[in-house]
Amino acid sequence: MDFFKHNRIYDFVKMSSYGIVLSLILFVGSLILFVKPGFTLGVDFAGGTIIQVQYDKPAPLAEIRKTLEAVDAYNGVQVSEFGSPEEILIKLPTASSSVNQDIGQEVANILKNTGNLSVRRVDIVGPKVGNELKEKGALALVLALASIMLYVSYRYEWRFALAAILALVHDIVIATGAVILFDIDLSLEVIAALLTLIGYSINDTIIIFDRIRETIGIRVNDSLENVVNEALSATLSRTVLTSLTVFFTVFTLYAFGGEIIKGFSLPMLVGSIVGSYSSIFVASKLVILFKFDLKKYYQKVTEAERKALEKKKLREMYERGRV
């Protein structure tokens, strides 16, 4: 299925000059959000206890908060609505110290006079486990970026690799900025979404880079700008179809999946837009800004193919007993 004319070449390089400016604004804005207000660590990383409680009518938040704060063990408790007026989320800054303590039942007993309720979920994470998860989550993101850079460097050229990694960092920072902006706790779901976004975004970029490499073979005497425009125009229908498929799938999760899955669906929703945008307007533009030389790359590829062919001929001659 093609939304765009096959033979028409769009001037993406000219449009990407404006795209880079927009990217810088979003990128810097996201970095500012990192500093203020900063991340709100979820129980996965900060440690503590989360209790999800459902009432049969709108929950009296002020009364619940007052009732819990009256108990010394629950100092620092946070109570907030969770998806609907009937459901609330209770966050305790400390984990239960006893494995025999049923914290859910204990909270239910304390709140029994606030209405008819049921405890739907209890998550408990100790501070040591939270720190380990935080370190491993950060390590997973760094290793993913490093391995992708090595792969792209091997398959293409270092300028392509650097452009791809900068575009990925751009996507991750903006998606994470959206997490802060919408006041979603930083949790393992968010890390999972960012790792998924890395794979999604690099896939788009690699397909475009592949098309650029193919076009170099038949446009070696042309300008890099024209080669990039032709490659982007040729892959535009595929990029739009993929982006829309992912966008509507993730939007369904965000709209109807409930509060509990928003840590995954929101960064993926933002990332599905930003990832496709960066593949077209950021990664390709960076390759041009890094002064990629078409003729040198073509000579390098041609020489590598010549050596591979000679090696293959020598192997065939050896197998036939001629060497």
Coordinates of C-alpha atoms in Angstrom, one line a residue:
M1 CA 0.0 0.0 0.0
D2 CA 1.4 3.4 -1.0
F3 CA 0.2 6.7 0.3
F4 CA 2.7 8.7 -1.7
K5 CA 3.7 8.8 -5.4
H6 CA 6.5 6.4 -6.3
N7 CA 8.3 8.8 -8.6
R8 CA 8.0 12.0 -6.5
I9 CA 11.0 13.1 -4.5
Y10 CA 10.3 15.2 -1.4
D11 CA 12.8 17.7 -0.2
F12 CA 13.2 16.3 3.4
V13 CA 16.7 17.8 3.7
K14 CA 15.3 21.3 3.5
M15 CA 12.4 20.5 5.9
S16 CA 14.8 18.8 8.3
S17 CA 16.5 22.2 9.0
Y18 CA 13.3 23.2 10.8
G19 CA 13.0 19.8 12.3
I20 CA 16.4 20.1 14.0
V21 CA 15.3 23.4 15.6
L22 CA 12.1 21.7 16.9
S23 CA 14.1 18.8 18.2
L24 CA 16.5 21.1 20.0
I25 CA 13.6 22.8 21.7
L26 CA 12.0 19.6 22.8
F27 CA 15.3 18.1 23.8
V28 CA 16.4 21.1 26.0
G29 CA 12.8 21.3 27.4
S30 CA 13.0 17.7 28.5
L31 CA 16.4 18.2 30.1
I32 CA 15.0 21.1 32.1
L33 CA 12.2 18.8 33.3
F34 CA 14.9 16.3 34.4
V35 CA 16.2 19.0 36.8
K36 CA 12.9 20.6 37.9
P37 CA 10.6 19.0 38.9
G38 CA 12.7 15.9 38.2
F39 CA 11.7 12.2 38.4
T40 CA 9.2 10.8 40.8
L41 CA 10.7 7.4 41.6
G42 CA 8.2 4.6 41.7
V43 CA 8.2 1.9 44.4
D44 CA 10.4 -0.3 42.1
F45 CA 13.3 2.1 42.5
A46 CA 12.6 4.1 45.7
G47 CA 11.4 1.1 47.8
G48 CA 8.3 1.2 49.9
T49 CA 4.8 -0.2 49.8
I50 CA 2.0 0.5 47.3
I51 CA -1.6 -0.5 48.2
Q52 CA -4.4 -0.3 45.6
V53 CA -7.8 0.0 47.2
Q54 CA -11.3 0.0 45.5
Y55 CA -14.4 1.5 47.0
D56 CA -18.0 0.9 45.9
K57 CA -18.5 4.7 45.6
P58 CA -16.2 7.7 45.2
A59 CA -13.4 7.4 47.7
P60 CA -13.3 10.1 50.4
L61 CA -9.6 11.1 49.9
A62 CA -9.3 13.7 52.7
E63 CA -10.9 11.3 55.2
I64 CA -8.6 8.4 54.1
R65 CA -5.5 10.6 54.3
K66 CA -6.5 11.9 57.8
T67 CA -7.2 8.4 59.1
L68 CA -3.9 7.0 57.9
E69 CA -1.8 9.9 59.2
A70 CA -3.3 9.4 62.6
V71 CA -1.3 6.1 62.8
D72 CA 2.4 6.7 63.7
A73 CA 3.5 3.8 61.4
Y74 CA 2.1 5.6 58.4
N75 CA 3.8 8.9 58.6
G76 CA 4.5 10.3 55.1
V77 CA 1.7 8.3 53.5
Q78 CA 0.5 9.5 50.1
V79 CA -3.0 9.0 48.9
S80 CA -4.2 9.7 45.4
E81 CA -6.9 8.8 42.9
F82 CA -6.0 5.9 40.6
G83 CA -7.8 5.9 37.3
S84 CA -11.3 6.4 38.7
P85 CA -12.9 8.2 41.7
E86 CA -13.7 4.8 43.2
E87 CA -10.0 3.6 43.2
I88 CA -7.1 5.0 45.2
L89 CA -3.4 4.3 45.5
I90 CA -1.8 4.4 48.9
K91 CA 2.0 4.9 48.9
L92 CA 4.1 4.2 52.1
P93 CA 7.8 5.3 52.1
T94 CA 8.9 2.2 53.9
A95 CA 8.4 -1.5 53.3
S96 CA 6.9 -3.9 55.8
S97 CA 9.5 -5.1 58.2
S98 CA 7.9 -8.4 58.9
V99 CA 7.1 -11.2 56.4
N100 CA 4.2 -12.2 58.5
Q101 CA 2.6 -8.8 58.5
D102 CA -0.3 -8.5 56.1
I103 CA -0.1 -4.8 55.3
G104 CA -3.1 -4.9 53.0
Q105 CA -5.4 -6.3 55.6
E106 CA -4.0 -3.9 58.2
V107 CA -4.8 -0.9 56.0
A108 CA -8.2 -2.3 55.3
N109 CA -8.9 -2.6 59.0
I110 CA -7.8 1.0 59.6
L111 CA -9.9 2.3 56.8
K112 CA -13.0 0.2 57.5
N113 CA -15.0 3.3 58.7
T114 CA -14.4 5.2 55.5
G115 CA -16.6 3.0 53.4
N116 CA -17.0 -0.4 51.8
L117 CA -13.6 -1.3 50.3
S118 CA -11.5 -4.1 49.0
V119 CA -7.7 -4.3 48.6
R120 CA -6.9 -5.1 45.0
R121 CA -3.0 -5.0 45.0
V122 CA -0.1 -4.8 47.4
D123 CA 3.5 -4.2 46.1
I124 CA 6.4 -4.2 48.6
V125 CA 10.0 -3.4 47.5
G126 CA 12.9 -3.0 50.0
P127 CA 15.4 -0.1 49.5
K128 CA 18.2 -2.5 48.7
V129 CA 16.2 -4.2 45.9
G130 CA 15.1 -0.7 44.7
N131 CA 18.7 0.4 44.3
E132 CA 19.7 -2.8 42.5
L133 CA 16.8 -2.4 40.0
K134 CA 17.8 1.3 39.5
E135 CA 21.3 0.3 38.6
K136 CA 20.3 -2.5 36.4
G137 CA 17.7 -0.4 34.5
A138 CA 20.3 2.3 33.8
L139 CA 22.8 -0.4 32.7
A140 CA 20.3 -2.0 30.4
L141 CA 19.8 1.4 28.6
V142 CA 23.5 2.1 28.3
L143 CA 24.3 -1.4 27.0
A144 CA 21.5 -1.3 24.5
L145 CA 22.8 2.0 23.0
A146 CA 26.4 0.8 23.0
S147 CA 25.6 -2.5 21.2
I148 CA 23.5 -0.6 18.6
M149 CA 26.4 1.8 17.9
L150 CA 28.8 -1.1 17.4
Y151 CA 26.4 -2.8 15.1
V152 CA 25.7 0.2 13.0
S153 CA 29.4 1.1 12.8
Y154 CA 30.2 -2.4 11.6
R155 CA 27.4 -2.5 9.0
Y156 CA 27.7 1.1 7.7
E157 CA 30.2 3.8 8.7
W158 CA 30.9 5.6 11.9
R159 CA 29.0 8.7 10.9
F160 CA 25.9 6.6 10.4
A161 CA 26.4 5.0 13.8
L162 CA 26.9 8.4 15.6
A163 CA 23.8 9.8 13.8
A164 CA 21.7 6.8 14.8
I165 CA 22.8 7.0 18.5
L166 CA 22.2 10.7 18.7
A167 CA 18.7 10.2 17.2
L168 CA 18.0 7.4 19.8
V169 CA 19.2 9.6 22.7
H170 CA 17.0 12.3 21.3
D171 CA 14.0 9.9 21.3
I172 CA 14.6 8.6 24.8
V173 CA 15.1 12.0 26.4
I174 CA 11.9 13.4 24.9
A175 CA 9.9 10.3 25.8
T176 CA 11.3 10.5 29.4
G177 CA 10.5 14.2 29.5
A178 CA 6.9 13.3 28.7
V179 CA 6.9 10.9 31.7
I180 CA 7.9 13.7 34.0
L181 CA 5.5 16.2 32.4
F182 CA 2.5 13.8 32.9
D183 CA 3.6 13.0 36.5
I184 CA 4.1 9.3 35.9
D185 CA 6.3 7.4 38.4
L186 CA 9.6 6.2 37.0
S187 CA 9.3 2.4 37.3
L188 CA 10.3 -0.8 35.5
E189 CA 7.4 -0.3 33.1
V190 CA 8.9 3.0 32.0
I191 CA 12.3 1.3 31.5
A192 CA 10.7 -1.5 29.5
A193 CA 9.0 1.1 27.3
L194 CA 12.3 3.0 26.7
L195 CA 14.1 -0.3 25.7
T196 CA 11.2 -1.1 23.4
L197 CA 11.4 2.4 21.9
I198 CA 15.1 1.9 21.2
G199 CA 14.4 -1.2 19.2
Y200 CA 11.5 0.5 17.4
S201 CA 13.3 3.7 16.5
I202 CA 16.6 2.0 15.4
N203 CA 14.5 -0.3 13.1
D204 CA 13.1 2.7 11.3
T205 CA 16.5 4.3 11.0
I206 CA 18.3 1.2 9.8
I207 CA 15.7 0.8 7.0
I208 CA 16.3 4.3 5.8
F209 CA 20.1 3.9 6.1
D210 CA 19.8 0.7 4.0
R211 CA 18.0 2.6 1.3
I212 CA 20.6 5.4 1.4
R213 CA 23.3 2.8 0.9
E214 CA 21.5 1.1 -2.0
T215 CA 21.0 4.5 -3.6
I216 CA 24.7 5.4 -3.3
G217 CA 25.5 2.6 -5.7
I218 CA 23.4 4.2 -8.5
R219 CA 23.9 7.9 -7.5
V220 CA 27.5 8.0 -6.6
N221 CA 28.1 11.2 -8.6
D222 CA 25.0 12.9 -7.2
S223 CA 24.9 15.1 -4.1
L224 CA 24.4 13.5 -0.6
E225 CA 21.3 15.7 -0.2
N226 CA 19.6 14.2 -3.3
V227 CA 20.5 10.7 -2.3
V228 CA 19.0 11.2 1.2
N229 CA 15.8 12.8 -0.3
E230 CA 15.4 9.9 -2.7
A231 CA 15.9 7.3 0.0
L232 CA 13.5 9.0 2.4
S233 CA 10.9 9.4 -0.3
A234 CA 11.1 5.7 -1.3
T235 CA 10.6 4.5 2.3
L236 CA 8.0 7.1 3.3
S237 CA 4.9 4.9 2.8
R238 CA 6.5 2.1 4.8
T239 CA 7.5 4.6 7.6
V240 CA 4.0 6.1 7.8
L241 CA 2.2 2.7 7.8
T242 CA 4.5 1.4 10.6
S243 CA 4.2 4.5 12.7
L244 CA 0.4 4.6 12.4
T245 CA 0.1 0.9 13.3
V246 CA 2.2 1.3 16.4
F247 CA 0.6 4.6 17.3
F248 CA -3.0 3.4 17.3
T249 CA -2.1 0.2 19.1
V250 CA -0.3 2.0 21.9
F251 CA -3.0 4.7 22.0
T252 CA -5.6 2.0 22.6
L253 CA -3.5 0.8 25.6
Y254 CA -3.1 4.3 26.9
A255 CA -6.8 5.2 26.5
F256 CA -8.4 1.9 27.7
G257 CA -5.6 0.0 29.5
G258 CA -6.1 1.8 32.8
E259 CA -3.8 3.7 35.1
I260 CA -1.6 0.7 35.9
I261 CA -0.2 0.4 32.3
K262 CA 0.4 4.1 31.6
G263 CA 4.0 3.8 32.7
F264 CA 4.5 1.7 29.6
S265 CA 1.9 3.1 27.2
L266 CA 2.7 6.9 27.6
P267 CA 6.4 6.8 26.7
M268 CA 5.6 4.4 23.9
L269 CA 2.9 6.7 22.6
V270 CA 5.2 9.7 22.5
G271 CA 8.1 7.6 21.3
S272 CA 6.2 6.2 18.3
I273 CA 5.8 9.7 17.1
V274 CA 9.2 11.0 18.0
G275 CA 11.0 7.9 16.8
S276 CA 9.6 8.0 13.3
Y277 CA 10.1 11.8 13.2
S278 CA 13.7 11.5 14.2
S279 CA 14.5 8.8 11.7
I280 CA 13.3 11.1 8.9
F281 CA 14.4 14.5 10.1
V282 CA 17.1 14.0 12.6
A283 CA 19.3 10.9 11.8
S284 CA 19.5 11.6 8.1
K285 CA 20.2 15.3 8.6
L286 CA 23.0 14.5 11.1
V287 CA 24.7 12.2 8.5
I288 CA 24.8 15.3 6.2
L289 CA 26.1 17.5 8.9
F290 CA 28.9 15.0 9.7
K291 CA 30.2 15.5 6.1
F292 CA 29.6 12.0 4.9
D293 CA 31.5 11.5 1.6
L294 CA 29.6 9.5 -1.0
K295 CA 32.5 8.8 -3.3
K296 CA 34.9 7.6 -0.5
Y297 CA 32.2 5.3 0.9
Y298 CA 31.4 3.9 -2.5
Q299 CA 35.2 3.2 -3.1
K300 CA 35.4 1.6 0.3
V301 CA 32.4 -0.7 -0.4
T302 CA 33.6 -1.5 -3.9
E303 CA 37.1 -2.4 -2.6
A304 CA 35.6 -4.7 0.1
E305 CA 33.4 -6.4 -2.5
R306 CA 36.4 -6.9 -4.8
K307 CA 38.5 -8.5 -2.1
A308 CA 35.6 -10.7 -1.1
L309 CA 35.2 -11.8 -4.7
E310 CA 38.9 -12.6 -5.0
K311 CA 38.8 -14.6 -1.8
K312 CA 35.9 -16.6 -3.1
K313 CA 37.7 -17.3 -6.4
L314 CA 40.8 -18.5 -4.6
R315 CA 38.7 -20.7 -2.4
E316 CA 37.0 -22.3 -5.4
M317 CA 40.4 -22.8 -7.1
Y318 CA 41.7 -24.4 -4.0
E319 CA 38.7 -26.8 -3.8
R320 CA 39.3 -27.8 -7.4
G321 CA 42.9 -28.4 -6.8
R322 CA 44.3 -25.6 -8.9
V323 CA 46.2 -23.9 -6.1

